[in-house]
Amino acid sequence: MAFFQRATDYPCQLILDPQNDYETLRRRVEQTTLKAQTVNRNRSGVTNVSSPGKSLNLYPSNEYEVLPNGSEAHWEVVERILFIYAKLNPGIAYVQGMNEIVGPIYYTFATDPNDEWKEHAEADTFFCFTNLMSENRDNFIKSLDDSQCGITFKMESVYSMLKDRDMELYLKLQEQNIKPQYFTFRWLTLLLSQEFLLPDVIRIWDSLFSDQDRFHFLILVCCAMLILIRDQLLAGDFTINMRLLQDYPITDVHTILAKAKELQDHS
Amino acid sequence: MSETYDFLFKFLVIGNAGTGKSCLLHQFIEKRFKDESNHTIGVEFGSKIISVVNKMVKLQIWDTAGQERFRSVTRSYYRGAAGALLVYDITSRETYNALTTWLSDARMLASQNIVIILCGNKKDLEADREVTFLEASRFAQENELMFLETSALTGENVEEAFIQCARKILNKIDSGELDPERMGSGIQYGDAALRQLRSPRRGQPQGSQDCSC
């Protein structure tokens, strides 16, 4: 998203101030790459070239072009949040997908109409992200995958709820051997943030976070998403259905939330 | 659009994070480079029908997440795969060093007979190369893998990788080395083939074309 490539109005002054001799994350990343290259060359002895330009070209598509000294892009702020989270929580560290969770939170704070809120977006995001992760982190820990609190159990519970609410659809998915792991893994670990556009994600999260039992509500939302496309799923074959589930067709999140609420009220 | 095909093969795309697995799949299906790409979380899915030695083959491709954390989840996608693209990045020795683990996972969890093609991706980044062609082709030979260097950016060898892997599977079906009817073979007959196959003389599928049973 273009937003994350733009400069923030509130970069971390402490780091950017040339008076202070802090190492920026930017420089750290460059140095790590260089060091790794040297080691590789020593060990194998077969590597032919190491390009001098490589470390500067970490993101070849220029998608994350480094801004001039003295300014920071929003993505660098997000990167710092994740970096510090990973350092403080070495048992979880960084897992791909955490960026999709921190992104909407940061976006919400950093675009607040009130400048004072905007100014503290980094700290507020860190606080909220840490809080959210304290409830959600089991999804990111591999060794818990098959435990009661791990992701496998949650994926299965989408299907057990579906079985109660729409037996026909449940049996169809079973018959086609479409396992919940094939699509609910992403739905659940990323709290649906990759399934919808950012404004819609924020709307869904509003409902999720305001629910006392938010992770149960998430399962209701997933179940509602399935039931809302039941006719298409019942008509489709394996390939068509996998595509529907991986690229969810309904964009009106209000319909989905209303359905989830209905399922909740009738339980 | 009618979907007639002779065979359906389940394929996996595996390898370390950041080697370009999703971009290879995207290039193969859409014939374009995917510049804006997210990390794959869990699995992504694609399918395409290709023509290989006079047969229409539908590939059902499972593009898996590469990061270590996802390993236990992605393993559940391996079962019954007939073919795999094992991908490393020619500019990263680390991704090459991980190949052995990926290979044993694939053989153990998918099937012993899985046909694997090794793909050294990012061939376009010659200046940053850390793994030579020769070294990788020796590795491929020792481990009975086919081998190509590919570029998801330019599209070079991308289609070839999928086609070579599919061709090898077809050959193995023809020679009787692979039995599509065995459970978990990762191979299914398509509508076009169902009517003609089930020949008692396995190993000569050409001759079975006219069999009407």
PDB file of C-alpha atoms in Angstrom, chain A residues 24 29 31 39 42 52 59 78 95 147-148 182 184 192 196 221 228 238 251 257:
ATOM      1  CA  THR A  24      19.559   2.709  12.720  1.00  0.00           C
ATOM      2  CA  VAL A  29      20.096  -4.670   8.153  1.00  0.00           C
ATOM      3  CA  GLN A  31      25.562  -4.814   7.846  1.00  0.00           C
ATOM      4  CA  VAL A  39      30.795 -16.091   6.078  1.00  0.00           C
ATOM      5  CA  ASN A  42      34.593 -18.591   3.535  1.00  0.00           C
ATOM      6  CA  PRO A  52      29.048  -4.512  -3.984  1.00  0.00           C
ATOM      7  CA  TYR A  59      14.271  -4.661  -2.102  1.00  0.00           C
ATOM      8  CA  VAL A  78       6.194  -0.669  11.526  1.00  0.00           C
ATOM      9  CA  VAL A  95       6.546 -14.738  12.160  1.00  0.00           C
ATOM     10  CA  SER A 147      -2.569 -28.296  21.531  1.00  0.00           C
ATOM     11  CA  GLN A 148      -5.956 -27.146  22.786  1.00  0.00           C
ATOM     12  CA  TYR A 182      -6.579 -25.232   3.391  1.00  0.00           C
ATOM     13  CA  THR A 184      -8.927 -21.100   7.635  1.00  0.00           C
ATOM     14  CA  LEU A 192      -9.088 -11.925   8.137  1.00  0.00           C
ATOM     15  CA  PHE A 196     -10.647  -7.884   2.649  1.00  0.00           C
ATOM     16  CA  VAL A 221     -17.467 -14.758  11.263  1.00  0.00           C
ATOM     17  CA  LEU A 228     -23.122 -16.953   2.825  1.00  0.00           C
ATOM     18  CA  PHE A 238     -12.769 -28.902  -5.648  1.00  0.00           C
ATOM     19  CA  THR A 251     -16.914  -7.693  -0.357  1.00  0.00           C
ATOM     20  CA  LEU A 257     -21.057  -9.368  10.276  1.00  0.00           C
TER      21      LEU A 257
END
